[in-house]
CSV table of C-alpha atoms and ligand atoms in Angstrom, one decimal:
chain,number,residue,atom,x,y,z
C,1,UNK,CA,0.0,0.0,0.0
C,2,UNK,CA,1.3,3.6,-0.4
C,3,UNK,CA,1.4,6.3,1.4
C,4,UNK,CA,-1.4,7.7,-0.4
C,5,UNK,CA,-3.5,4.9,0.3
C,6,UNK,CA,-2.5,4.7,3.6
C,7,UNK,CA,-3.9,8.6,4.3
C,8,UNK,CA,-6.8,8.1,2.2
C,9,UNK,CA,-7.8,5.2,4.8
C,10,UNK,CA,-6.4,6.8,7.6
C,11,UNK,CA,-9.0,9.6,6.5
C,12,UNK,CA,-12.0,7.8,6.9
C,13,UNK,CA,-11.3,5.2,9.4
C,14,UNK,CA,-8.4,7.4,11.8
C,15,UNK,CA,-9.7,8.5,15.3
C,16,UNK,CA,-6.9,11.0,15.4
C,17,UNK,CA,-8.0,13.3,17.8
C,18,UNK,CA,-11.2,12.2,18.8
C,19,UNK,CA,-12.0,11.1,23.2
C,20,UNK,CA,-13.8,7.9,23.3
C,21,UNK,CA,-15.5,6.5,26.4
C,22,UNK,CA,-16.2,3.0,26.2
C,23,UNK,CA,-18.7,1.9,29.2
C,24,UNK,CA,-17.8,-1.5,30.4
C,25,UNK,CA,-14.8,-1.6,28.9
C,26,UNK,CA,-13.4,-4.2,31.0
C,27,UNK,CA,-15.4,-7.2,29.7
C,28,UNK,CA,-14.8,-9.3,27.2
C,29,UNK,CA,-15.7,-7.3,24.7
C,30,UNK,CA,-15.1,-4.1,25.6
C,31,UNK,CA,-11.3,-4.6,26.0
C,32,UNK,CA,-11.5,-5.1,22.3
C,33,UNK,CA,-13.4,-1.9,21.4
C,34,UNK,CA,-10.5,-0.4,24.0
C,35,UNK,CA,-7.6,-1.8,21.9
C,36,UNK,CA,-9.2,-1.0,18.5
C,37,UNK,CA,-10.2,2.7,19.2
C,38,UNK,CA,-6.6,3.2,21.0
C,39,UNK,CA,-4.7,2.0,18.0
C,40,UNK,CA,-6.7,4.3,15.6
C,41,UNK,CA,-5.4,6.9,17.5
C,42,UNK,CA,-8.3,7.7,20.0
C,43,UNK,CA,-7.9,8.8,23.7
C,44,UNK,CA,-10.5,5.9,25.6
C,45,UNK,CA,-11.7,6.2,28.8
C,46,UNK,CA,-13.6,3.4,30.6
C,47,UNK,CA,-15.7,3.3,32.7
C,48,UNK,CA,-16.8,0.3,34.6
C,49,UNK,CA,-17.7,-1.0,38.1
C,50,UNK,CA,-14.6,-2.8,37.9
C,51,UNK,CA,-11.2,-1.3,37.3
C,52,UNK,CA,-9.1,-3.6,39.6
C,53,UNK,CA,-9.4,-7.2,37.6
C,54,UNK,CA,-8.3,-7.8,34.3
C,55,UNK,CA,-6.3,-11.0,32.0
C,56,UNK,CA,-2.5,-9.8,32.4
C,57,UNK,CA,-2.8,-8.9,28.3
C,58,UNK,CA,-4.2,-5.8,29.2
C,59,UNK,CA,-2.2,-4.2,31.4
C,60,UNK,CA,0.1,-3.3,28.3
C,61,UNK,CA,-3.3,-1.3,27.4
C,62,UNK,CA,-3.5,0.1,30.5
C,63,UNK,CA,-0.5,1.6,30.8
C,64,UNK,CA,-0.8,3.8,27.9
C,65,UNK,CA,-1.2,6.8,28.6
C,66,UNK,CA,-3.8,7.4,26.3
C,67,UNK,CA,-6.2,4.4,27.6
C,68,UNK,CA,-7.7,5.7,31.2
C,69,UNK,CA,-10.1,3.7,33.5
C,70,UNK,CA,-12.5,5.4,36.0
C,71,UNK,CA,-14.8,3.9,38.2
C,72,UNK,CA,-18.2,4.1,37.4
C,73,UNK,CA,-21.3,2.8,38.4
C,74,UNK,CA,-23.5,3.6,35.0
C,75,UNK,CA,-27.1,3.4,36.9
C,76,UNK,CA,-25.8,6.2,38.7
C,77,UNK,CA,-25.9,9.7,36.8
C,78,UNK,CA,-23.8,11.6,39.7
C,79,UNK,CA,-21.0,9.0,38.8
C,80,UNK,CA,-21.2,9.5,35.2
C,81,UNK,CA,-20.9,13.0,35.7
C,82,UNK,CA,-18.2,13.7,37.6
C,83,UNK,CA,-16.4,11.1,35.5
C,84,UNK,CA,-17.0,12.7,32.4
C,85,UNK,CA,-15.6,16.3,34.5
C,86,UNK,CA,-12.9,14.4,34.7
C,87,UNK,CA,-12.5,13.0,31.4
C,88,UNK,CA,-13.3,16.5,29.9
C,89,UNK,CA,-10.8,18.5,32.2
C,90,UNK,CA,-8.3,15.5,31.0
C,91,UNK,CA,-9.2,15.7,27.5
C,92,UNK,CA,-11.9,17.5,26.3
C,93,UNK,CA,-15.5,16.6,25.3
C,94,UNK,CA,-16.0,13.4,24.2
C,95,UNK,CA,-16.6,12.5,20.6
C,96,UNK,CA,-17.3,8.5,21.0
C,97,UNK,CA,-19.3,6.9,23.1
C,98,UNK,CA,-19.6,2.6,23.1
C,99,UNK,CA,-22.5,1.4,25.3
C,100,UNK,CA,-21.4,-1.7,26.3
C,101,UNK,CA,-21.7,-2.3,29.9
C,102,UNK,CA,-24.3,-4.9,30.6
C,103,UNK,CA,-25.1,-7.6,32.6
C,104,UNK,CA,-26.9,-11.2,31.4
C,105,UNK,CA,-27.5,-15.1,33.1
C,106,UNK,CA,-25.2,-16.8,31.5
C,107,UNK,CA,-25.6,-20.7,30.7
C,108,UNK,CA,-23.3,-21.6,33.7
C,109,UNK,CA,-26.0,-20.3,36.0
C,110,UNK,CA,-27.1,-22.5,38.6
C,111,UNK,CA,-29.0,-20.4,41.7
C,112,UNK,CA,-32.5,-21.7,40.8
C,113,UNK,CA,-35.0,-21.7,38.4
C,114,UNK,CA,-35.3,-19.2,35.6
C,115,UNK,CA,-38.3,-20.3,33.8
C,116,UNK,CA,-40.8,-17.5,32.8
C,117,UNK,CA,-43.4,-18.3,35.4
C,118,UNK,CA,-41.0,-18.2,38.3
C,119,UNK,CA,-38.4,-16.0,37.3
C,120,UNK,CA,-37.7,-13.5,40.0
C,121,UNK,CA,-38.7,-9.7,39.7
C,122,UNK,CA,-35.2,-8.7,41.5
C,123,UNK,CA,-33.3,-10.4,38.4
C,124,UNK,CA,-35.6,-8.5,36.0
C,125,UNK,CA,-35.0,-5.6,37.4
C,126,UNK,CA,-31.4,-5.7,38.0
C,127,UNK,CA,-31.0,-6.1,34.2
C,128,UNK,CA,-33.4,-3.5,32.7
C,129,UNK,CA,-31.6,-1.1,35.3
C,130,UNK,CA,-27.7,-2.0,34.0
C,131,UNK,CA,-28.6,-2.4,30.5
C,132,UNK,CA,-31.7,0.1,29.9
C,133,UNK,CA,-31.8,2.8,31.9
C,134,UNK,CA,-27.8,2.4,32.0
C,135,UNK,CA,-27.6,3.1,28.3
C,136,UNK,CA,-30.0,5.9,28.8
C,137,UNK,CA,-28.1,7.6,31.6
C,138,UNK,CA,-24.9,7.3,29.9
C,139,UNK,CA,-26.5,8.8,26.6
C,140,UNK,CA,-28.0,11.9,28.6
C,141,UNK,CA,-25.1,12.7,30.3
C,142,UNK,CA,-22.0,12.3,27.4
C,143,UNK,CA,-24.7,12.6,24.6
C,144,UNK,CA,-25.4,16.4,26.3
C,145,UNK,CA,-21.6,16.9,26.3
C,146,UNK,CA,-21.5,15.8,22.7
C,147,UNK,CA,-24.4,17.9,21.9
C,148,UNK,CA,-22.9,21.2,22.9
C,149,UNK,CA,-19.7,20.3,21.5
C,150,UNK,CA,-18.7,19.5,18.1
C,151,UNK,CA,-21.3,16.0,18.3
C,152,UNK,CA,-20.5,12.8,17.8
C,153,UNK,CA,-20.9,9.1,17.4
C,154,UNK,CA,-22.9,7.0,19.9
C,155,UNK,CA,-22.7,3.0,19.1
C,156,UNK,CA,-24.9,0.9,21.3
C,157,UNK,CA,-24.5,-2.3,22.0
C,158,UNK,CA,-27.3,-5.2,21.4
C,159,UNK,CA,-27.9,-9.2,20.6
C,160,UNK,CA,-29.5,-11.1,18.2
C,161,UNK,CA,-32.3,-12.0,21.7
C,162,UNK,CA,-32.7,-8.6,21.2
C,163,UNK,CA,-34.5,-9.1,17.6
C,164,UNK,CA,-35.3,-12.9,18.0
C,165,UNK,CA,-36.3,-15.0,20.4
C,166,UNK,CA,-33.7,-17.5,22.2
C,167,UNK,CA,-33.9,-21.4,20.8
C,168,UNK,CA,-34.8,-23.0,24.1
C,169,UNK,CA,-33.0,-26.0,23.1
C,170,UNK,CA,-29.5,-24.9,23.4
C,171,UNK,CA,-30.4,-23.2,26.7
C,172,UNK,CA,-32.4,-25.7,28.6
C,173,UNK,CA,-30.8,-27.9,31.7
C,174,UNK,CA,-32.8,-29.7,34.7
C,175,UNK,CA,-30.6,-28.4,37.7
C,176,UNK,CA,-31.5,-29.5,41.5
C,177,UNK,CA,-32.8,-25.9,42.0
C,178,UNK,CA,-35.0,-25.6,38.8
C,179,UNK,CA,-35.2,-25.4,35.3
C,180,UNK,CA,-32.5,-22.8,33.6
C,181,UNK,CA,-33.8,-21.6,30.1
C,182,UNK,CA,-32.4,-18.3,28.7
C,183,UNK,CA,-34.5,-15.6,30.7
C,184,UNK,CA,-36.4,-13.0,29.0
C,185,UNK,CA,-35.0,-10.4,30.5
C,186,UNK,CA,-31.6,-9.9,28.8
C,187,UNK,CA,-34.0,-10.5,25.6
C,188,UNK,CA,-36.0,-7.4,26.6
C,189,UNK,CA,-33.3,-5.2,27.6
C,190,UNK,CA,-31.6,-5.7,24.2
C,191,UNK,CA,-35.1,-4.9,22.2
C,192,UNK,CA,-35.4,-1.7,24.1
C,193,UNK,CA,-32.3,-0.6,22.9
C,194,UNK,CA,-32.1,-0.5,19.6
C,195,UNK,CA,-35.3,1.2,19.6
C,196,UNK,CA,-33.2,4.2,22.1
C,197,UNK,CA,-30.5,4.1,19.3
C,198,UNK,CA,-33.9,5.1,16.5
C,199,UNK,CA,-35.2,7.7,19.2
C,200,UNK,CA,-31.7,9.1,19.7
C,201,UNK,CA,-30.9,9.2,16.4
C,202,UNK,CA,-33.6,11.6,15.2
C,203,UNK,CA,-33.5,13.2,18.5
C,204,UNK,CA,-29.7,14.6,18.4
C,205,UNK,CA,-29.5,14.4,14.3
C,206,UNK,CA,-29.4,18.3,14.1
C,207,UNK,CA,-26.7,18.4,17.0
C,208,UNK,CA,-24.9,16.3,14.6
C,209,UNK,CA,-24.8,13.5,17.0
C,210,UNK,CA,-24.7,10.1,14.8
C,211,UNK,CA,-26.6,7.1,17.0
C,212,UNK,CA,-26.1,3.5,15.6
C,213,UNK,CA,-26.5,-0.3,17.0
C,214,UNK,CA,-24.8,-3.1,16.4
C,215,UNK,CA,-26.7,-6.8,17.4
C,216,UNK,CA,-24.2,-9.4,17.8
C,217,UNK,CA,-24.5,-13.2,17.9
C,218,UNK,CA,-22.5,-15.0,21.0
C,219,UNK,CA,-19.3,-15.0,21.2
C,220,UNK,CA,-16.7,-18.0,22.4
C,221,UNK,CA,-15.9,-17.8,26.0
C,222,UNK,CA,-14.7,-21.1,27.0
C,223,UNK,CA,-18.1,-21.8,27.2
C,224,UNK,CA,-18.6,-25.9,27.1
C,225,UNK,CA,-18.2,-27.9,24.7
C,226,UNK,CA,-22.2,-29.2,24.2
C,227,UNK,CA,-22.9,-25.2,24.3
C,228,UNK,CA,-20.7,-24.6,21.5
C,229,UNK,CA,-21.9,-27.3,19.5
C,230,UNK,CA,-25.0,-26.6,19.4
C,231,UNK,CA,-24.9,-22.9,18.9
C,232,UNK,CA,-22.8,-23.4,16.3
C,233,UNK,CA,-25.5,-25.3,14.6
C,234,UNK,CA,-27.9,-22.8,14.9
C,235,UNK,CA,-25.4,-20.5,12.3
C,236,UNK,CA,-25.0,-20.5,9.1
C,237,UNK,CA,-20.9,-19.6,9.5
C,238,UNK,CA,-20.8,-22.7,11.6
C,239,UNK,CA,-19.0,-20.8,14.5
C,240,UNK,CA,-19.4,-18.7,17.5
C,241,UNK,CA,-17.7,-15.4,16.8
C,242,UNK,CA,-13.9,-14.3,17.9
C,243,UNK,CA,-13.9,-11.6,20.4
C,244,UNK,CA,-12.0,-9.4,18.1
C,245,UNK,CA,-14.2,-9.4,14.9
C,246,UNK,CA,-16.5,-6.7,15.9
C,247,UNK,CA,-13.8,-4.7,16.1
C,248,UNK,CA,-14.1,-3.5,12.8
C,249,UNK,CA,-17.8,-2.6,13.0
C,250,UNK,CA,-16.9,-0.3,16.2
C,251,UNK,CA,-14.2,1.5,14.1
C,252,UNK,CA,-16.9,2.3,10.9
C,253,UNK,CA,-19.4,3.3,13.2
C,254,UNK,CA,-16.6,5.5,15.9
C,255,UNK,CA,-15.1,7.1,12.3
C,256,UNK,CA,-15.8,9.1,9.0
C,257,UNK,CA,-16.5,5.9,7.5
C,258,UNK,CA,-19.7,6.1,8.3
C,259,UNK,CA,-20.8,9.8,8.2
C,260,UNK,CA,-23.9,8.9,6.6
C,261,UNK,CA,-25.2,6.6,9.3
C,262,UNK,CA,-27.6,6.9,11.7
C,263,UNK,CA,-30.8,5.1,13.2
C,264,UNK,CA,-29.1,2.2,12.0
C,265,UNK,CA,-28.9,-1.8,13.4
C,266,UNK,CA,-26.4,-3.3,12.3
C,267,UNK,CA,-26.5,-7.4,12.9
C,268,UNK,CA,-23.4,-9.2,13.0
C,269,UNK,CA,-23.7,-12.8,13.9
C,270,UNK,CA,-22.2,-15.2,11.8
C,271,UNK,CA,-25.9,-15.4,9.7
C,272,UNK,CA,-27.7,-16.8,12.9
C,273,UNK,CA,-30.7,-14.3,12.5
C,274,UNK,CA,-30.7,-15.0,8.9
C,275,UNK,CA,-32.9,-18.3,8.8
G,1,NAD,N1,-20.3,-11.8,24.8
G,1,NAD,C1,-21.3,-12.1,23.9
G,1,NAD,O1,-21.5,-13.3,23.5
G,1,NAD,C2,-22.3,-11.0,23.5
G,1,NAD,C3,-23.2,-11.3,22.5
G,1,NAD,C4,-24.0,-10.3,22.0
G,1,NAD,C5,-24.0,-9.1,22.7
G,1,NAD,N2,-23.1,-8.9,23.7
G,1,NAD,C6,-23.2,-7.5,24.3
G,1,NAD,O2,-21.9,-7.0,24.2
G,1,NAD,C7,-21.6,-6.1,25.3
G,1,NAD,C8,-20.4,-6.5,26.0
G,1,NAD,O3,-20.5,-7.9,26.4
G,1,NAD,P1,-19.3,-8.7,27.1
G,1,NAD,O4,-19.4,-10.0,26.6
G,1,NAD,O5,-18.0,-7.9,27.0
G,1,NAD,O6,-19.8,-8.7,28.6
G,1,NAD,P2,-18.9,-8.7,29.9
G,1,NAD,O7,-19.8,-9.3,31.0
G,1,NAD,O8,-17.6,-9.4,29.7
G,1,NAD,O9,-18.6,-7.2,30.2
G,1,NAD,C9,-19.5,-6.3,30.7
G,1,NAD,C10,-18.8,-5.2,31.5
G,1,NAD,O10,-19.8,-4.4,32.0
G,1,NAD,C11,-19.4,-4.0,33.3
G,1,NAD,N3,-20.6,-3.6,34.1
G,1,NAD,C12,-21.6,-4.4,34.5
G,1,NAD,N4,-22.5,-3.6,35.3
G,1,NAD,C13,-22.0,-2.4,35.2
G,1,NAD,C14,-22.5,-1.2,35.8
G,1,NAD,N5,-23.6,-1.1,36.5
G,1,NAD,N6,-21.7,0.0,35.6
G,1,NAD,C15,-20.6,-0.1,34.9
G,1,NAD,N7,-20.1,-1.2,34.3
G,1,NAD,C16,-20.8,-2.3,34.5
G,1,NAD,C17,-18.8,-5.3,33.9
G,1,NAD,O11,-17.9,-4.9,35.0
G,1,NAD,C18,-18.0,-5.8,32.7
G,1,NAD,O12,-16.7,-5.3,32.6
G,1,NAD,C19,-22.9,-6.2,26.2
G,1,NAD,O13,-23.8,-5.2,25.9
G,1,NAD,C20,-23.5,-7.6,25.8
G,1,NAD,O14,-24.9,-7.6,26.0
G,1,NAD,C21,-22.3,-9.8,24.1
């Protein structure tokens, strides 16, 4: 490639510049938008209830100067203020936000029964608090910021259970406390926000504020091996996805690549929502 080239990309895709402020950035997931925004060129701040654990690969990110964790708590607004004071006195406003804190019952849950009937209102509402009203807060306070500043891009973060329904079959295990299926909670949370990422979208348009979604299918975890199996059946790719290929997504929606974008839901999962 020449050097040409290389400006021309670095153009559309580069973050050069820009504050980004991933929420939940210490997941899974999140440590890969992290990376990928840093080595575009963006300043990332986390933020996420946990700041003190993390695999020994990411200290190297960490260390960087230009990658900063705070400690945040994103149902509460007064924390995501004073964080973002912080970020902005640091910085300046933000230009990227990634909502991708969230909380889920994974398959390895085992504390009782999570069958429709019975499933209990505190779960419910633990979920629709970290992933709903979460998102929201996060989007009032650092979408405002964005507002009166120069705008921005806002990615959220959803699932393919947030457009279909689970398949019960890959879920389903007899346990000596109760039945675990996939709950509908997650599933809920998840539909509710891409239709925030429509709302916002024509809400902040004029205050140039771009807000997309991306839906993703599961991603391997070490998860078992039955699990895996039988997910994988369920997509067309044959696979679970690789943490880092959504990578690319966050960088088209975070970047000039995708100046013409909003309102949008993006899926990416291997083809599982295709059939
Ligand atoms: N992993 C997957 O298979 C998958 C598939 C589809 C969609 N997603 C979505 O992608 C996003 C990231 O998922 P992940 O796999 O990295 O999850 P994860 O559980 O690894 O990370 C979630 C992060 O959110 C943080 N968090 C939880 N509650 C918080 C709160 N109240 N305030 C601040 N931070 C909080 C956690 O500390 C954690 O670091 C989520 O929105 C998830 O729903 C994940």
């Amino acid at each position: 490639m020449s050097k040409r080239d290389g400006d021309g990309l670095k153009k559309i895709f580069g973050l050069d510049g820009k504050v980004a402020i991933v929420t939940g950035g210490m997941g899974l997931l999140g440590r890969e938008f992290v990376k990928a925004l840093r080595d575009a060129n963006a300043k990332v701040a986390i933020f996420d209830l946990n700041v003190d654990k993390y695999p020994k690969e990411f200290e190297r990110i960490l260390k960087d100067d230009r990658v900063v964790p705070y400690k945040v708590d994103v149902t509460c607004k007064d924390l995501i203020k004073s964080a973002l004071k912080n970020v902005v006195k640091r910085w300046g406003p933000p230009h990227i936000l990634v909502n991708a804190a969230a909380v889920d019952i994974p398959p390895s849950y085992t504390k009782g029964n999570t069958s429709f009937e019975e499933y209990p209102e505190e779960l419910f509402e633990k979920i629709m608090d970290v992933n709903v009203k979460g998102t929201l807060l996060c989007c009032q306070v650092i979408g405002d910021a964005m507002a009166k500043g120069e705008g921005g891009s806002i990615i959220n973060i959803s699932s393919i259970y947030g457009e279909v329904s689970p398949d019960q079959r890959i879920y389903i295990r007899k346990e000596k406390k109760g039945t675990f299926i996939k709950p509908a909670s997650y599933c809920i949370s998840k539909g509710a926000i891409s239709n925030l990422t429509r709302y916002l979208a024509t809400y902040w348009a004029k205050k140039n504020i771009r807000v997309n979604c991306l839906i993703f299918g599961g991603v391997f975890n070490n998860q078992d091996d039955e699990f895996v199996k039988n997910y994988s059946s369920r997509v067309p790719l044959g696979r679970m996805a690789k943490r880092d290929e959504y990578n690319g997504a966050i960088l088209f929606l975070a970047s000039n690549a995708s100046s013409y974008m909003t309102g949008a839901n993006l899926v990416i999962d291997g083809g599982y929502t295709a059939w």
